[in-house]
Structure formats: C-alpha cells, structure tokens
Amino acid sequence: MWFSFWRSRDRFSLDELRYLTNQLQKVQIVNDVNKDFVIEALRSIAELLTYGDQHDSSFFEFFMEKQVMGEFIRILKISKTVTVSLQLLQTISILIQNLRREHAIYYMFSNEHVNYLITYSFDFRNEELLSYYISFLRAISGKLNKNTISLLLKTQGEEVVSFPLYVEAIRFAFHEESMVRTAVRAITLNVYHVGDEFVNKFIASAPHSDYFSNLVSFFRDQCINLSKLFSERPKNPCSESVSAMLAKVDEIEDNLYYFSDVISAGIPVVGSLITDNILQLLILPLLFPALQIDADSNLKIGAVTSLYLLCCILRIVKIKDLANTIAAALLYPLETFAANSEVKINGYVSGNNCANESEEPLVDSVTPVNAGQLCVDIPNKATSSQVHPGGIIAERDFSCSHLSLRETLLSYVTDGDDARALGSLSVLATLLQTKELDESMLDGLGILPQRKQHKKLLLQALVGEGSGEEQLFSFESGSARDSISSELDGYLKKLKEQYGVSIGGAAASPRIRRNQDSYRNCRSALVQETKGIWVDLLITVLCDQWKKCKRAIEASSPRKEPKCILLPFQKLNSEDIPAESSFTAGERMSELVKVFVLLHQLQIFSLGRTLPEQPPIQPQIDIPEISRARAAGLDVSGPKPGTEVKFVHALPCRIAFERGKERHFHFLAVSVGTLGWVLLAEELPLKQNYGIVRVAAPLAAQNR
C-alpha cells in the first residue's frame, strides 16, 4: 500500500484524486504509523480540488459523488494525533478560500459537515491548533452572503436559534493573543455586513448581545492600563516606556476603529448597544469624573488620558447619538458624574463658577475686536498691581458654586499644564470638526462660529420664523437672547431618563458660557509686560508672532493625531537658569504674546474676516524721544553701523585707540517705537554736527 502511494502517476489527474480517496477510505485508525500518509493525502486532495475548480469540473463532481467531506469528518473522529487535525483544518480552509464556483461553496456548507467541524471539541491548549481553527472560521466568513449564510443556520419558523460560526468565534474575542482577536473581529464584521435581518436579530438578542458590553468592558480595561502607563511615565522616562504607551495607544485606536466598522454595517440595534455601553461603562462613570481639577489618586483614569480618549471616541466612532450626548453632558456640573463614580470630587477652582440662567450676562466679559485694531488698555499705577497673569479664572464671579464639564475644559486652557491645555483644546476642536454633531449642540456649548450663527438666523428669517428675524437684526445679534434648542433639550432629557444624569434643574444658560473668554484676561496679563524688562522688544515679538500665528491658522495642514496629547513635551532644560533671570522673563513674555495674538486672530477669524498681513497696531504718539530719532535722520529700521546721523543732544567725547591718536566721537541715545539704542558716532570733519555710526548698542532687557 505504502509503496503504491509513491508510484509515478499524473499528479493533476482525476485518477490521482480517485486513488487518494480510495486509500483514505481504507484507513480505519490514524496513529503514528500512518499519520504521514493521511496528512499527505489530505494536502494533495486540497491541491487537486483547487486545480480542478479552475480547469476541470469533474474533479469536484467526484468529490461530491464520493462524499469526501464525510470521509474528512470520519478521519477526524478516528485520529489520535494533533498533526492530522491541523492538516484537516488547513485542507478545508484552503478549499473554502480557493473554490470559485458558487455551487461548490453551497455543497461545502451543506450537510452540516462545516458546522460539525466548527463545534468539534478541539484541544485549544495547543496554540497552533487554535490558530488553524480561527483561520478556518475566517475562511468560512469570507464566503458569506445572503444565500450561503442560511446554510450555516438553524431556524425555527422565522427565528434563528443557532449560528455556530458566530457563537464559537466570539468565544475567542478577548483572547490574550492579538492576532486571534483581530481574526475574530474580521469574522464578526463579515457576518454583520451580510445584512441578513434574522441574523442581525439573533446577534442583537440576549445572550449574544452581551458580546458588545463585554467588548466595551475590555476596551475600558485597556483605557485604564493606558492611564497607568501615562502616570508612570515621569517615574520611568525611558524610550521603552514611551514605546509601550504608544503600543497601547495603537491597540485602543484599533478597538475604536472596530466599533466604527461594526456601526458601518448598518444594524441600528447594534449601534445603540455600542452607544449605550460606551456611555454607561466608560464615559459617564470614568472619563467625565477624571476631569476634576484636583484629581483623586483613586481615580482609575487620569485627566489627560480622559481628554485623549474623548477625542478618539468623537473622531473615530461615528454615531450621532453618542456625539450629541457627550456634547450635552458637558453642560452638567462635574459633581453630577463624580457622585455616581467610585470617588468624590476633592475640590474646585475657586471663583470659576457658572451663572444662573435668569441672570444677565456680564457686559465686559468679552472684549470684541475694536475696528480690527490690536488695542491694549494700560491701567494706571493705582490699579495695575491688582492684575495677575494667572488670575484668568479668579476674575470671574458667577453665582453657582460648581464647575460644569465645559467650564472645566476652559479652565484647563487657561490655568492647566501643557498636557491638559492641549488635551482640552483638542476636545473643543474635535467637537467643532465632528460632522455628526448638530450645530445646535455647538451653539449650546457657546462654540458655534459666529458666521454659522448668522447663517442659521438668516435661514430662520427667510422661512418666516419671527425669533430668527428678530435675533438676526437685533442689537445683540442673538448672542444674549439665545435659548436652548429642542435638539439640546432632547439630549438633556435622554441623559436624565436613560442614563440617570440629573441635577434637578436645567443646565446653565449658553448665553453665559458664550461670554466667558480668556482674551480680556490675557490682555490684562500682557499689560504687565509693558512694565517688564523686555518691553523694548514687545512690539517686535508681537509682529513676529503675528506672522507665525497667521500661517498656523490659515495653513491647510492635516490635524494632529490625538496621541500627541500623551506624548512627552519637549521643553528647554532650564534647571541652571534662575527663575527670575532675564532669559526666563523673555521666554514668558514671548509665550504670553503668542497666546494674546492667537486669541485676537481667532476672534477675527471667527467673524469671517481676513487676517491682515501685519498687526493693526495703533500709531505711536509723537514723543520727544521719537522726535530726536527723526531729527537725527533715522528711519523706522533703526541705526546701523555706517549710517550717517545728525548730532541732536549728543554728548561729545574723545577716544584714543593708540597713544597720541585721539578721535572725536559723540554718544547719542535714540529710540524708534519701543526700541532704543545708545550710538557711538564718529564726527565727520567736513560736515559739522554730523557723524558716522560706528557702534549701536540696543537698550533691551533693562530695568527702568
């Protein structure tokens, strides 16, 4: 028998297939003696059937006539070795993947042979066997359509009561091996995208619907692990820790893309299940409470990680209800969510409170762009000492004692560290870029661009809605008379009824939120720099930052990935630089100017106006120092060595660079704008009261 197997024959012939099948039928038990023959026979049969599917239909007709699939099952039952099981799974996987004729696939899926293999009790302690089994399931799922899927189901009436492929696959959905998890997700997506109504009902019903809650629970654990890695990074700032964190980031984003792919299958019930589970298991009990100002050490997720996750969820998981519910929840006080979490809120930022809806907005809480000019009011000395750069939040005096989530995000922008400020800005920017979010939600949050507000009011006026016309042409342009829209009301009601989020009253008025702006406070902080040691360079830095910020706002570069929130910030090593040094003061002044310029440009940009090439600085008053520079013949570019100047209030002196060779010079102090110089100019012998600038020493970073 064994010698005849190796005799010379036409390898790709029907006779070869017939011979292998006959020899396989003679096998009564598979053991170490004949396992090699069985393995080779299974492999060769798969090869011959694949060849026949492309060249000769009689090959598969013989396969059906002799019921070779039944022989495969018999061989599996009598086999005592794992290697035969491996080859059998591989053989059938190859057949399913490579058979192109539709009737061939129908035959493979019929007669319950495939379902028997799916539910067979393999020893999955063998990792290689599990890998072949998952590949087998994936091969089956790749051939699913509305016709073939019915061959793998058991039904009673119009109800699906058994679907082994799906049920057995999701058993390994949370396997420790990532390749297994990836394959299982591919299998489930192939099932969802078939679009069979009865199958969809089956997977969305209990207990199979538990898969989606388990999926979100698994994702929640990954988020907690990421937060732990991020919190430990300062203690272990090596490249390995950053790599581990980024690997976890990739895994988390892969999970979210899987959620998105599931939703794209268009199964409404599944989309609702994912939305509810993400809100109830992750966002409401963990992510929102993590945004408290004084974080509790018992929190499982930190604030920065929470901000990153909110950005990812909004950007990747495209569910309208999810995005709008998150936006509506930002109107509630932080304690509403912390009360239902595992910890209590430790504290709030004093003074940064929301106002009651019945109160009128603060008149001076927003500084408008004044005729396009960059204007900074300098207070008198009696009041200037009361203004502090860090007092942006403390200057507000509202009546409510608790921060809303939205106000917490704003506090991170103004008073938070770099990571929290970037995370908060990323969340706000993501909300603006989320297409699934209703404009009414952005309006309620107070971040709807003004040009879109006018567009909405204009449309209301055109269709005859009185309130829209009234607000469009009113003095206040609707910003202070706006009301919470029906869409926002609907999501606030949903938060209360479906998720139990309620504070016993309405959320804070959006008109108050719209008037909370850090521009006025940043301007006050910048005023302090007019008394600092770098005041001479203030306008120069402002003009330079104007160009840079303008390029950044108008650039069409792709947005940053959310993972940049978690990456370590590269900062200048200033351990050896004194805190009160001129270098530190200059660095602080430059950052403050950049923030001020950016806020100012954002106001212009939000109004739909074009940003000018140069900052619209008000002209300087004609003061004696500027008159002296003009009288000396200097232009706005300032003095340079070799420039001819006229001596005005100059101090003559004689300098000898060599013994017996004295030269006549003049010292002259001049200024142009806020820039000043001390000039050393040599007299021109043939031109009285004129000289040539030899040295120009800038007067910068000097206490006055």
XYZ file of C-alpha atoms in Angstrom:
704
model
C 0.000 0.000 0.000
C 2.654 2.470 1.032
C 4.863 1.748 -1.984
C 1.951 2.087 -4.362
C 1.227 5.559 -2.941
C 4.579 6.828 -4.157
C 4.412 5.243 -7.612
C 4.676 7.533 -10.587
C 1.314 8.896 -11.793
C -0.030 12.020 -13.413
C -0.156 14.304 -10.421
C -3.012 16.549 -11.583
C -5.475 13.972 -12.849
C -8.835 12.591 -11.858
C -7.199 9.158 -11.457
C -4.887 10.617 -8.807
C -7.864 12.058 -6.920
C -9.685 8.737 -7.178
C -6.641 6.842 -5.917
C -6.098 9.124 -2.912
C -9.763 8.927 -1.969
C -9.774 5.106 -2.158
C -6.678 4.878 0.005
C -8.156 7.296 2.533
C -11.341 5.206 2.773
C -9.276 2.167 3.735
C -7.843 3.902 6.829
C -9.558 2.575 9.971
C -7.431 4.356 12.585
C -4.917 7.161 12.444
C -1.809 6.756 14.574
C 1.904 7.417 14.458
C 2.393 4.697 11.864
C 0.153 6.046 9.116
C -0.282 9.714 10.082
C 2.229 10.910 7.472
C 0.267 9.212 4.704
C -3.027 10.685 5.928
C -1.544 14.166 6.175
C -0.081 13.946 2.656
C -3.351 12.586 1.269
C -5.370 15.453 2.802
C -2.930 18.034 1.458
C -2.910 16.506 -2.039
C -6.704 16.290 -2.228
C -6.975 20.009 -1.440
C -4.419 20.750 -4.157
C -6.244 18.590 -6.755
C -9.678 20.082 -5.994
C -8.298 23.612 -6.288
C -6.785 22.695 -9.642
C -9.992 21.048 -10.788
C -12.107 24.078 -9.808
C -10.133 26.129 -12.317
C -9.641 23.525 -15.089
C -11.967 20.521 -14.841
C -15.371 20.427 -13.126
C -15.264 16.617 -12.955
C -12.840 16.825 -10.032
C -15.407 18.419 -7.723
C -18.192 16.233 -9.105
C -16.186 13.206 -7.994
C -15.626 14.913 -4.613
C -19.393 15.247 -4.158
C -20.206 11.781 -5.518
C -17.853 10.038 -3.114
C -18.869 12.320 -0.236
C -15.254 13.079 0.561
C -16.288 15.717 3.135
C -17.827 12.866 5.105
C -14.514 10.992 4.859
C -12.752 14.042 6.293
C -15.067 14.020 9.296
C -14.525 10.263 9.754
C -10.738 10.734 9.677
C -11.021 13.445 12.334
C -13.026 11.143 14.613
C -10.556 8.254 14.389
C -7.436 10.420 14.584
C -5.269 10.266 17.683
C -2.730 12.924 16.701
C -2.908 16.715 16.651
C -0.996 16.999 13.365
C -3.815 15.324 11.466
C -6.345 17.756 12.962
C -4.104 20.617 11.895
C -3.876 19.346 8.328
C -7.606 18.683 8.129
C -8.458 22.257 9.196
C -5.887 23.611 6.756
C -7.198 21.423 3.919
C -10.799 22.572 4.337
C -9.705 26.208 4.787
C -7.774 26.026 1.500
C -10.773 24.508 -0.258
C -13.202 27.162 1.002
C -10.833 30.018 0.190
C -9.968 28.865 -3.342
C -13.197 27.367 -4.683
C -14.704 29.866 -7.106
C -17.766 28.002 -8.345
C -20.836 29.017 -6.383
C -22.329 25.514 -6.319
C -19.073 24.213 -4.819
C -19.378 26.588 -1.871
C -23.022 25.612 -1.415
C -22.010 21.952 -1.240
C -19.216 22.650 1.280
C -21.601 24.477 3.605
C -24.426 21.951 3.301
C -24.888 18.572 5.021
C -23.809 20.093 8.390
C -20.187 18.988 7.837
C -18.818 22.515 8.288
C -20.972 23.159 11.362
C -19.742 19.863 12.828
C -16.128 20.987 12.424
C -16.952 24.398 13.906
C -18.407 22.857 17.062
C -15.908 19.978 17.332
C -14.109 19.775 20.681
C -10.545 20.528 19.624
C -7.836 20.802 22.241
C -7.179 24.520 22.045
C -4.426 24.316 24.617
C -2.341 23.745 21.514
C -1.757 27.305 20.244
C -1.021 26.155 16.694
C -4.290 24.246 16.549
C -6.183 27.315 17.740
C -4.511 29.398 15.042
C -5.591 26.930 12.319
C -9.107 26.791 13.753
C -9.505 30.577 13.740
C -8.196 30.680 10.166
C -10.793 28.034 9.292
C -13.587 30.177 10.744
C -12.275 33.245 8.948
C -12.214 31.382 5.628
C -15.878 30.443 6.101
C -16.872 34.011 6.970
C -15.175 35.265 3.812
C -17.682 33.323 1.697
C -20.798 34.557 3.482
C -23.612 36.246 1.635
C -27.397 36.271 1.995
C -27.589 32.885 0.265
C -24.699 30.975 1.846
C -25.280 32.202 5.395
C -28.603 30.373 5.559
C -26.755 27.041 5.120
C -24.953 27.589 8.446
C -28.035 28.490 10.487
C -30.665 26.560 12.397
C -34.078 28.165 12.453
C -37.489 27.683 13.988
C -40.063 29.423 11.927
C -38.502 32.774 11.135
C -36.278 32.828 14.217
C -32.587 31.921 14.123
C -31.921 29.611 17.066
C -28.360 28.529 16.279
C -25.430 30.103 14.440
C -22.289 28.134 15.400
C -19.861 30.204 13.315
C -20.681 33.424 15.176
C -21.138 31.906 18.616
C -17.874 29.936 18.513
C -15.915 32.867 17.067
C -16.834 35.370 19.775
C -15.683 32.890 22.403
C -12.157 33.979 21.463
C -12.913 37.696 21.123
C -10.803 38.560 24.166
C -8.022 36.035 23.752
C -4.617 37.131 25.012
C -3.137 36.746 21.531
C -3.800 39.877 19.477
C -3.784 38.011 16.156
C -6.621 35.819 17.394
C -8.635 38.881 18.477
C -8.047 40.525 15.098
C -9.237 37.436 13.230
C -12.361 37.175 15.374
C -13.227 40.795 14.622
C -12.833 40.137 10.904
C -15.216 37.177 11.237
C -17.855 39.212 13.071
C -17.637 42.048 10.550
C -18.155 39.600 7.697
C -21.288 38.405 9.500
C -22.605 41.918 10.181
C -22.062 43.111 6.625
C -24.165 40.301 5.148
C -27.190 42.321 6.231
C -29.476 39.387 6.997
C -32.403 40.659 9.053
C -32.878 37.460 11.048
C -29.166 37.040 11.749
C -28.991 40.658 12.939
C -31.875 39.993 15.292
C -30.072 36.908 16.594
C -26.792 38.698 17.373
C -28.615 41.642 18.996
C -30.634 39.430 21.348
C -29.574 38.014 24.697
C -27.257 36.351 25.497
C -25.365 37.121 22.275
C -25.763 40.868 22.789
C -23.502 40.526 25.844
C -20.647 40.453 23.355
C -20.959 44.209 22.862
C -20.972 45.051 26.573
C -18.038 42.685 27.076
C -16.296 44.388 24.170
C -16.655 47.821 25.784
C -15.596 46.407 29.166
C -12.462 45.008 27.536
C -11.840 48.384 25.916
C -12.355 50.114 29.282
C -9.652 47.921 30.839
C -7.299 48.889 28.033
C -8.009 52.564 28.742
C -7.223 52.068 32.432
C -3.945 50.354 31.542
C -3.042 53.235 29.229
C -3.694 55.750 32.001
C -1.463 53.751 34.310
C 1.350 53.769 31.743
C 0.945 57.525 31.264
C 1.025 58.239 35.004
C 4.166 56.126 35.432
C 6.000 57.778 32.560
C 7.548 60.611 34.654
C 8.996 57.990 37.009
C 10.389 55.972 34.132
C 11.022 58.353 31.210
C 12.943 55.835 29.105
C 12.170 55.138 25.461
C 10.806 51.697 26.359
C 8.028 53.195 28.474
C 7.046 55.571 25.659
C 7.051 52.676 23.183
C 4.842 50.619 25.487
C 2.427 53.522 25.820
C 2.274 54.079 22.064
C 1.674 50.366 21.507
C -1.262 50.575 23.897
C -2.482 53.682 22.048
C -2.455 51.782 18.754
C -4.407 48.955 20.354
C -7.008 51.351 21.760
C -7.469 53.106 18.433
C -7.789 49.732 16.684
C -10.625 48.914 19.087
C -12.389 52.167 18.246
C -11.990 51.581 14.520
C -13.573 48.181 15.058
C -16.521 49.869 16.784
C -16.767 52.189 13.786
C -16.663 49.274 11.330
C -19.400 47.471 13.256
C -21.577 50.583 13.141
C -20.967 50.992 9.417
C -22.665 47.612 8.885
C -25.918 49.494 9.417
C -27.524 47.468 12.209
C -29.436 50.100 14.261
C -29.805 47.929 17.365
C -26.077 47.189 17.445
C -25.242 50.880 17.069
C -27.499 51.644 20.043
C -25.909 48.862 22.087
C -22.424 50.216 21.448
C -23.526 53.775 22.234
C -25.206 52.798 25.500
C -22.286 50.669 26.647
C -19.650 53.271 25.830
C -21.616 55.870 27.784
C -22.617 53.686 30.735
C -19.388 51.708 31.174
C -16.735 54.239 30.195
C -17.610 57.873 29.580
C -20.106 58.683 32.341
C -18.528 56.720 35.222
C -14.817 57.081 34.320
C -13.880 59.685 31.711
C -16.014 62.578 32.938
C -15.168 62.199 36.660
C -11.467 62.135 35.700
C -11.747 65.760 34.541
C -11.956 67.174 38.059
C -9.450 69.896 38.881
C -7.930 68.244 41.957
C -7.674 64.655 40.808
C -8.136 61.918 43.378
C -5.411 59.278 43.456
C -8.106 56.583 43.456
C -9.334 57.540 40.019
C -8.667 54.759 37.542
C -8.175 57.159 34.619
C -6.311 60.457 34.718
C -7.463 63.744 33.202
C -5.011 63.764 30.281
C -5.867 60.198 29.309
C -9.557 61.059 29.581
C -9.151 64.025 27.218
C -7.261 61.856 24.741
C -9.944 59.156 24.840
C -12.766 61.661 24.346
C -11.003 62.988 21.247
C -10.519 59.489 19.861
C -14.103 58.442 20.519
C -15.517 61.544 18.840
C -13.197 61.283 15.841
C -13.427 57.562 15.184
C -16.805 56.299 16.412
C -19.244 57.988 14.043
C -22.509 57.773 15.991
C -24.732 60.846 16.037
C -26.409 59.981 19.344
C -23.054 59.363 21.003
C -21.524 62.647 19.853
C -24.574 64.719 20.791
C -24.975 63.034 24.172
C -21.326 63.757 25.008
C -21.799 67.397 23.987
C -24.984 67.751 26.056
C -23.309 66.174 29.083
C -20.619 68.879 29.001
C -23.265 71.325 30.243
C -23.690 69.487 33.538
C -21.679 70.103 36.713
C -18.775 67.750 37.200
C -20.140 66.551 40.524
C -23.158 65.073 38.718
C -20.932 62.361 37.270
C -18.467 62.085 40.133
C -21.331 61.331 42.522
C -22.031 58.143 40.605
C -18.380 57.143 40.235
C -16.181 55.417 42.782
C -14.738 58.615 44.274
C -15.875 62.057 45.333
C -14.695 65.347 43.967
C -11.958 66.814 46.130
C -12.234 70.421 45.070
C -12.959 73.075 42.515
C -11.198 76.140 41.239
C -12.446 78.961 43.414
C -14.320 81.680 41.652
C -14.740 79.948 38.310
C -18.426 79.280 38.577
C -21.413 79.154 36.311
C -24.279 81.610 36.449
C -27.977 81.037 36.878
C -29.967 81.093 33.687
C -32.055 84.030 34.920
C -29.069 86.314 35.348
C -27.947 88.754 32.692
C -24.524 88.145 31.145
C -21.537 90.177 32.227
C -21.149 93.143 29.907
C -17.368 93.227 29.971
C -16.713 89.506 29.961
C -15.879 89.525 26.253
C -13.615 92.060 24.606
C -14.640 92.463 20.959
C -12.213 93.220 18.185
C -12.258 97.002 18.036
C -12.418 98.072 14.389
C -9.791 95.484 13.533
C -7.163 97.142 15.725
C -4.962 95.423 18.257
C -5.594 97.541 21.318
C -4.279 97.116 24.851
C -5.523 99.482 27.533
C -2.807 100.297 30.062
C -4.268 100.895 33.537
C -2.945 103.454 35.905
C -0.411 102.553 38.572
C -3.020 102.524 41.292
C -4.852 99.578 39.760
C -2.200 97.767 37.744
C -0.848 95.866 40.706
C -4.162 94.083 41.094
C -3.911 92.374 37.695
C -2.131 88.999 37.647
C -1.366 86.852 34.600
C -2.605 83.787 36.423
C -5.889 85.328 37.505
C -7.837 84.459 34.400
C -10.377 82.295 36.193
C -10.342 84.063 39.529
C -11.605 87.296 37.973
C -14.998 85.757 37.165
C -17.673 85.999 39.789
C -20.681 83.856 38.999
C -23.343 82.701 41.398
C -23.196 78.922 41.069
C -20.546 77.097 43.080
C -19.769 74.169 40.810
C -17.922 73.843 37.533
C -19.604 72.333 34.529
C -17.556 69.988 32.394
C -17.374 72.675 29.741
C -16.003 75.197 32.212
C -13.504 72.623 33.408
C -12.206 72.281 29.860
C -11.862 76.067 29.629
C -10.042 76.160 32.955
C -7.507 73.671 31.586
C -6.879 76.004 28.649
C -6.218 78.993 30.885
C -4.765 77.506 34.066
C -3.818 73.932 33.254
C -0.437 72.432 32.468
C 0.657 71.948 28.869
C -0.757 68.433 28.548
C -4.186 69.363 29.928
C -4.331 72.583 27.907
C -3.526 70.701 24.696
C -5.996 67.956 25.568
C -8.782 70.422 26.314
C -8.185 72.391 23.118
C -8.134 69.125 21.180
C -11.523 68.151 22.611
C -13.045 71.529 21.728
C -11.535 71.412 18.237
C -12.775 67.855 17.768
C -16.295 68.919 18.702
C -16.151 71.603 16.021
C -14.910 69.056 13.461
C -17.422 66.319 14.328
C -19.889 66.152 11.437
C -22.296 64.007 13.456
C -22.755 66.828 15.982
C -25.764 69.102 15.493
C -24.961 72.788 15.186
C -27.489 73.415 17.929
C -25.212 71.495 20.301
C -22.244 73.676 19.373
C -24.448 76.719 19.855
C -25.483 75.459 23.267
C -21.847 74.974 24.227
C -21.084 78.504 23.052
C -18.525 77.417 20.444
C -20.599 77.714 17.270
C -18.674 80.033 14.899
C -20.429 83.376 14.555
C -20.752 83.078 10.772
C -22.746 79.862 11.288
C -24.927 81.582 13.895
C -25.797 84.291 11.358
C -26.440 81.667 8.691
C -28.883 79.863 10.977
C -30.693 83.051 11.944
C -30.870 84.149 8.309
C -32.468 80.847 7.306
C -34.984 81.213 10.128
C -35.810 84.733 8.965
C -36.206 83.620 5.343
C -38.727 80.926 6.233
C -40.695 83.363 8.358
C -39.658 82.360 11.871
C -40.047 85.525 13.891
C -37.457 84.753 16.518
C -34.785 84.228 13.878
C -35.547 87.542 12.180
C -35.687 89.349 15.499
C -32.345 87.948 16.645
C -30.680 88.465 13.267
C -31.411 92.193 13.157
C -31.294 92.900 16.877
C -28.503 94.832 18.520
C -27.331 91.796 20.449
C -27.338 89.560 17.319
C -28.974 86.829 19.283
C -25.921 86.022 21.394
C -27.533 87.057 24.675
C -31.118 86.124 23.837
C -30.485 82.645 22.543
C -32.337 79.706 24.071
C -31.539 76.037 24.322
C -32.774 74.334 21.174
C -35.162 71.434 21.008
C -32.312 69.134 19.949
C -30.315 70.037 23.029
C -33.387 69.646 25.223
C -33.907 66.191 23.761
C -30.419 65.009 24.647
C -30.582 66.541 28.116
C -33.815 64.625 28.640
C -32.162 61.450 27.361
C -29.311 61.866 29.826
C -31.814 62.124 32.637
C -34.215 59.344 31.650
C -31.907 56.785 30.054
C -28.630 57.315 31.901
C -29.843 58.778 35.194
C -27.858 62.012 34.851
C -29.806 64.805 36.509
C -29.145 67.803 38.738
C -32.783 68.601 39.425
C -32.865 71.575 37.076
C -31.856 72.932 33.731
C -28.283 73.194 32.631
C -26.582 76.572 32.697
C -27.556 79.062 30.020
C -25.421 79.016 26.885
C -25.572 82.794 26.722
C -23.493 82.940 29.885
C -20.977 80.439 28.544
C -20.577 82.314 25.312
C -19.402 85.337 27.289
C -16.608 83.516 29.101
C -13.487 84.405 27.163
C -9.844 84.424 28.152
C -8.977 87.216 25.703
C -9.658 90.008 28.228
C -7.584 88.310 30.896
C -4.713 87.558 28.577
C -4.755 91.206 27.544
C -4.538 92.245 31.198
C -1.577 89.934 31.688
C 0.129 91.389 28.631
C -0.239 94.867 30.119
C 2.085 93.791 32.894
C 4.805 93.156 30.319
C 4.798 96.870 29.457
C 6.462 97.307 32.840
C 8.852 94.402 32.380
C 12.498 94.319 31.360
C 11.746 93.170 27.788
C 9.318 95.963 26.931
C 11.698 97.264 24.249
C 11.199 94.074 22.229
C 7.481 93.702 22.893
C 6.301 95.105 19.549
C 8.995 93.218 17.623
C 7.951 89.916 19.211
C 4.288 90.748 18.624
C 4.871 91.356 14.904
C 6.888 88.163 14.605
C 4.246 86.091 16.406
C 1.517 87.669 14.275
C 3.083 86.215 11.127
C 3.634 82.793 12.686
C 0.121 82.521 14.129
C -1.417 83.724 10.864
C 0.404 80.983 8.971
C -0.757 78.400 11.509
C -4.416 79.471 11.325
C -4.551 79.677 7.532
C -2.480 76.557 6.842
C -4.247 73.546 5.340
C -2.006 71.068 7.130
C -3.648 67.889 8.477
C -4.800 67.982 12.060
C -2.695 66.388 14.726
C -3.485 62.907 15.883
C -4.984 62.671 19.390
C -1.975 60.636 20.539
C 0.106 63.845 20.585
C -1.749 64.676 23.822
C 0.023 61.785 25.532
C 3.485 62.302 24.043
C 6.139 63.913 26.255
C 6.539 67.632 25.753
C 9.994 68.749 24.675
C 10.943 71.614 26.938
C 14.107 73.601 27.282
C 16.237 72.315 30.130
C 16.217 75.326 32.435
C 17.491 73.748 35.627
C 20.561 76.003 35.616
C 18.627 79.133 34.659
C 17.381 81.233 37.596
C 13.622 81.693 37.731
C 13.951 85.489 37.847
C 16.591 85.755 35.119
C 16.072 87.950 32.065
C 16.048 84.794 29.916
C 13.096 83.365 31.838
C 11.309 86.715 31.708
C 11.847 86.938 27.960
C 10.574 83.403 27.424
C 7.469 84.182 29.483
C 6.854 87.389 27.561
C 7.184 85.606 24.205
C 4.694 82.890 25.196
C 2.230 85.458 26.529
C 2.420 87.500 23.326
C 1.853 84.372 21.244
C -1.279 83.464 23.215
C -2.589 87.024 23.014
C -2.004 87.253 19.252
C -3.581 83.846 18.646
C -6.687 84.739 20.647
C -7.000 88.032 18.799
C -6.640 86.367 15.406
C -9.156 83.703 16.369
C -11.692 86.442 17.110
C -11.113 87.976 13.675
C -11.181 84.539 12.007
C -14.407 83.519 13.758
C -16.102 86.651 12.413
C -15.234 85.585 8.880
C -12.798 88.453 8.342
C -9.463 88.269 6.553
C -6.384 88.411 8.744
C -4.161 91.379 7.814
C -0.530 90.732 6.971
C 0.652 92.989 9.797
C -0.876 93.526 13.246
C -3.162 96.593 13.235
C -1.191 98.448 15.888
C -2.323 101.959 16.713
C 0.183 104.681 15.627
C 2.595 105.929 18.216
C 2.237 109.345 19.827
C 4.876 111.874 18.726
C 7.026 111.874 21.874
C 10.358 113.692 22.289
C 12.419 110.505 22.050
C 10.898 109.668 18.634
C 11.354 113.288 17.556
C 15.039 113.050 18.465
C 15.463 109.966 16.268
C 13.691 111.739 13.415
C 15.836 114.809 13.882
C 18.942 112.633 13.809
C 17.874 111.393 10.376
C 16.986 107.795 11.351
C 14.180 105.853 9.684
C 11.944 103.175 11.179
C 14.534 100.442 10.581
C 16.779 101.982 13.233
C 20.511 102.763 13.225
C 23.142 100.533 11.634
C 26.951 100.863 11.590
C 27.902 103.232 8.780
C 24.653 105.207 8.966
C 25.053 108.975 8.866
C 23.337 110.770 11.750
C 22.904 114.338 12.896
C 24.028 115.124 16.400
C 20.984 116.159 18.451
C 21.516 116.362 22.222
C 24.670 114.297 21.715
C 27.482 114.042 24.244
C 30.916 114.701 22.668
C 33.952 112.714 23.744
C 37.426 111.820 22.566
C 38.676 108.261 22.280
C 42.292 107.198 21.720
C 42.769 103.755 20.262
C 46.546 104.382 20.034
C 48.819 106.671 22.023
C 48.785 110.197 20.598
C 45.978 109.429 18.107
C 42.739 110.770 19.510
C 39.476 110.646 17.539
C 36.353 112.711 18.097
C 33.094 110.840 18.834
C 29.619 111.593 20.154
C 27.317 109.495 22.348
C 23.659 109.710 21.299
C 20.607 107.994 22.833
C 17.696 107.481 20.389
C 14.559 105.359 20.160
C 12.147 104.272 17.443
C 8.866 102.983 18.785
C 9.701 100.898 21.823
C 13.220 100.096 20.608
C 16.163 102.122 21.843
C 19.894 102.368 21.201
C 22.999 104.102 22.515
C 25.036 105.207 19.496
C 28.744 105.856 19.258
C 29.228 108.082 16.181
C 32.487 109.491 14.835
C 32.491 113.141 13.748
C 32.650 113.956 10.055
C 35.496 116.506 9.660
C 33.955 118.168 6.619
C 30.334 118.182 7.843
C 29.656 119.988 11.102
C 27.241 118.359 13.610
C 27.154 115.101 11.598
C 28.827 111.773 12.177
C 29.011 108.126 11.126
C 27.617 105.421 13.435
C 30.391 103.061 14.454
C 28.607 101.116 17.216
C 24.866 100.753 18.011
C 24.160 99.168 21.395
C 20.487 98.141 21.884
C 18.731 99.155 25.065
C 16.831 95.936 25.776
C 16.088 93.954 28.928
C 16.981 96.861 31.180
C 15.119 97.876 34.331
C 13.999 101.477 34.131
